[in-house]
Amino acid sequence: MKPLVIAQITDCHLQNDPQQGYRGLDVEQHLDLVVDDLLQQSETIDMILWTGDLVHHGAVRGYQRLSERISKLPIPSFWIPGNHDDAELMQRIGDQAEGSLNQRVVQANDWAIILLDSTSEPDGQGGGSLAQCELDFLQQQLRALSDLSCLIVLHHNPVPVESDWQDQIMLGNAEAFWQLLAAHENVRGVINGHVHQSKDSDINGVRVMMTPATSVQFKIGCSQFALEDHSALQAPAYRLLQLFSGGQIATSVKRVAG
Ligand SMILES: [Fe+2]
């Protein structure tokens, strides 16, 4: 069986006004570079996961322009909110759009993709948590899908990245998340956005993959906020995943040159 191929796009931070960048960067142009790159390989990609902070401060016109791009891509897309999104607005837009943007569980081959909303209990600094109803939902799904390999998708990172300022705004109830996962052997991987940088680690047999943004990248290993200053790492990026029958994952980050 051919592997299931997934593209993860994250942290686009589109503004209401397309002329207004984010931290001095033309985020519209950067997202277009990624979308154009995916268009060139659309026949080989089975689905796209948009993992939050898709707009900045819930910018409604940002969602309109994002929806236009999503409808241009001939690949099924699914999205979740990040701390900068308006989750209720996304729900409404997703319900009205073509396709199944708001779908929470996607089954393909012998895999299940479970999408979660980690924007509960915002701390005002960017942090967020999984509401109890999200944890309950995850529990139910992992039980019901115990014969499938599972990939869990959320915005906030469930493990630290060793940047002090970012580790203060990671998933607020990561402990409860990992306790729940420990009771289920079918979880193979977790992907998140939020950190604007790449990280790939193994946590008790679960592969945790973090992905750079299509917008600005954050510098790795900093006590205080800092933008990436290495030019090769500043490019807009996305992650490709190959999910194999049997539960193996192959993955890479693609940085798209301007
Ligand atoms: Fe972000």
PDB file of N, CA, C and O and ligand atoms in Angstrom, residues 10-13 22 52-56 82-84 155 193-196 213 215-216 218, ligand 1:
ATOM      1  N   THR A  10       1.396  25.871   8.565  1.00  0.00           N
ATOM      2  CA  THR A  10       1.076  26.433   9.881  1.00  0.00           C
ATOM      3  C   THR A  10       1.530  27.883  10.024  1.00  0.00           C
ATOM      4  O   THR A  10       2.456  28.336   9.347  1.00  0.00           O
ATOM      5  N   ASP A  11       0.837  28.589  10.914  1.00  0.00           N
ATOM      6  CA  ASP A  11       1.231  29.935  11.351  1.00  0.00           C
ATOM      7  C   ASP A  11       1.449  30.905  10.178  1.00  0.00           C
ATOM      8  O   ASP A  11       2.534  31.466  10.017  1.00  0.00           O
ATOM      9  N   CYS A  12       0.360  31.106   9.439  1.00  0.00           N
ATOM     10  CA  CYS A  12       0.409  32.019   8.280  1.00  0.00           C
ATOM     11  C   CYS A  12       0.268  33.478   8.724  1.00  0.00           C
ATOM     12  O   CYS A  12       0.765  34.380   8.055  1.00  0.00           O
ATOM     13  N   HIS A  13      -0.449  33.715   9.836  1.00  0.00           N
ATOM     14  CA  HIS A  13      -0.600  35.061  10.421  1.00  0.00           C
ATOM     15  C   HIS A  13      -1.037  36.120   9.412  1.00  0.00           C
ATOM     16  O   HIS A  13      -0.469  37.224   9.361  1.00  0.00           O
ATOM     17  N   TYR A  22       3.504  40.997   8.938  1.00  0.00           N
ATOM     18  CA  TYR A  22       3.606  40.540  10.330  1.00  0.00           C
ATOM     19  C   TYR A  22       5.085  40.585  10.685  1.00  0.00           C
ATOM     20  O   TYR A  22       5.897  39.930  10.038  1.00  0.00           O
ATOM     21  N   GLY A  52      -3.204  26.157  12.571  1.00  0.00           N
ATOM     22  CA  GLY A  52      -3.455  27.278  13.465  1.00  0.00           C
ATOM     23  C   GLY A  52      -2.588  28.508  13.308  1.00  0.00           C
ATOM     24  O   GLY A  52      -1.555  28.489  12.643  1.00  0.00           O
ATOM     25  N   ASP A  53      -3.050  29.596  13.919  1.00  0.00           N
ATOM     26  CA  ASP A  53      -2.512  30.946  13.686  1.00  0.00           C
ATOM     27  C   ASP A  53      -2.538  31.223  12.187  1.00  0.00           C
ATOM     28  O   ASP A  53      -1.582  31.735  11.606  1.00  0.00           O
ATOM     29  N   LEU A  54      -3.674  30.884  11.583  1.00  0.00           N
ATOM     30  CA  LEU A  54      -3.816  31.033  10.136  1.00  0.00           C
ATOM     31  C   LEU A  54      -3.991  32.502   9.796  1.00  0.00           C
ATOM     32  O   LEU A  54      -3.551  32.966   8.753  1.00  0.00           O
ATOM     33  N   VAL A  55      -4.627  33.245  10.718  1.00  0.00           N
ATOM     34  CA  VAL A  55      -4.666  34.703  10.605  1.00  0.00           C
ATOM     35  C   VAL A  55      -4.158  35.279  11.919  1.00  0.00           C
ATOM     36  O   VAL A  55      -3.949  34.566  12.903  1.00  0.00           O
ATOM     37  N   HIS A  56      -3.991  36.615  11.901  1.00  0.00           N
ATOM     38  CA  HIS A  56      -3.507  37.306  13.097  1.00  0.00           C
ATOM     39  C   HIS A  56      -4.692  38.004  13.752  1.00  0.00           C
ATOM     40  O   HIS A  56      -5.469  38.677  13.079  1.00  0.00           O
ATOM     41  N   GLY A  82      -5.394  28.285  16.177  1.00  0.00           N
ATOM     42  CA  GLY A  82      -4.309  28.579  17.107  1.00  0.00           C
ATOM     43  C   GLY A  82      -4.711  29.747  17.988  1.00  0.00           C
ATOM     44  O   GLY A  82      -5.833  30.261  17.882  1.00  0.00           O
ATOM     45  N   ASN A  83      -3.802  30.200  18.814  1.00  0.00           N
ATOM     46  CA  ASN A  83      -4.129  31.264  19.765  1.00  0.00           C
ATOM     47  C   ASN A  83      -4.461  32.588  19.091  1.00  0.00           C
ATOM     48  O   ASN A  83      -5.141  33.426  19.672  1.00  0.00           O
ATOM     49  N   HIS A  84      -4.007  32.799  17.859  1.00  0.00           N
ATOM     50  CA  HIS A  84      -4.321  34.049  17.162  1.00  0.00           C
ATOM     51  C   HIS A  84      -5.597  33.951  16.334  1.00  0.00           C
ATOM     52  O   HIS A  84      -6.008  34.942  15.724  1.00  0.00           O
ATOM     53  N   HIS A 155      -2.432  22.749  17.843  1.00  0.00           N
ATOM     54  CA  HIS A 155      -1.607  23.942  17.595  1.00  0.00           C
ATOM     55  C   HIS A 155      -0.452  24.053  18.589  1.00  0.00           C
ATOM     56  O   HIS A 155       0.698  24.285  18.206  1.00  0.00           O
ATOM     57  N   GLY A 193       1.900  23.304  15.541  1.00  0.00           N
ATOM     58  CA  GLY A 193       2.437  24.555  15.007  1.00  0.00           C
ATOM     59  C   GLY A 193       2.979  25.359  16.170  1.00  0.00           C
ATOM     60  O   GLY A 193       3.677  24.836  17.030  1.00  0.00           O
ATOM     61  N   HIS A 194       2.692  26.663  16.169  1.00  0.00           N
ATOM     62  CA  HIS A 194       2.908  27.543  17.316  1.00  0.00           C
ATOM     63  C   HIS A 194       4.347  27.964  17.550  1.00  0.00           C
ATOM     64  O   HIS A 194       4.599  29.086  17.952  1.00  0.00           O
ATOM     65  N   VAL A 195       5.307  27.078  17.298  1.00  0.00           N
ATOM     66  CA  VAL A 195       6.685  27.370  17.703  1.00  0.00           C
ATOM     67  C   VAL A 195       7.510  28.048  16.603  1.00  0.00           C
ATOM     68  O   VAL A 195       8.623  28.518  16.868  1.00  0.00           O
ATOM     69  N   HIS A 196       6.983  28.063  15.380  1.00  0.00           N
ATOM     70  CA  HIS A 196       7.672  28.733  14.261  1.00  0.00           C
ATOM     71  C   HIS A 196       9.120  28.239  14.114  1.00  0.00           C
ATOM     72  O   HIS A 196      10.041  29.015  13.861  1.00  0.00           O
ATOM     73  N   ALA A 213       6.929  28.062  10.344  1.00  0.00           N
ATOM     74  CA  ALA A 213       5.767  28.794   9.841  1.00  0.00           C
ATOM     75  C   ALA A 213       5.897  29.061   8.337  1.00  0.00           C
ATOM     76  O   ALA A 213       6.974  28.919   7.747  1.00  0.00           O
ATOM     77  N   SER A 215       5.088  32.105   7.792  1.00  0.00           N
ATOM     78  CA  SER A 215       5.437  33.518   8.049  1.00  0.00           C
ATOM     79  C   SER A 215       6.820  33.580   8.706  1.00  0.00           C
ATOM     80  O   SER A 215       7.727  32.885   8.263  1.00  0.00           O
ATOM     81  N   VAL A 216       6.981  34.386   9.733  1.00  0.00           N
ATOM     82  CA  VAL A 216       8.306  34.540  10.350  1.00  0.00           C
ATOM     83  C   VAL A 216       8.700  33.276  11.122  1.00  0.00           C
ATOM     84  O   VAL A 216       7.852  32.547  11.615  1.00  0.00           O
ATOM     85  N   PHE A 218      10.997  31.711  14.387  1.00  0.00           N
ATOM     86  CA  PHE A 218      11.581  32.110  15.661  1.00  0.00           C
ATOM     87  C   PHE A 218      12.912  31.385  15.858  1.00  0.00           C
ATOM     88  O   PHE A 218      13.063  30.209  15.496  1.00  0.00           O
TER      89      PHE A 218
HETATM   90 FE    FE B   1       2.037  31.640  15.409  1.00  0.00          FE
END
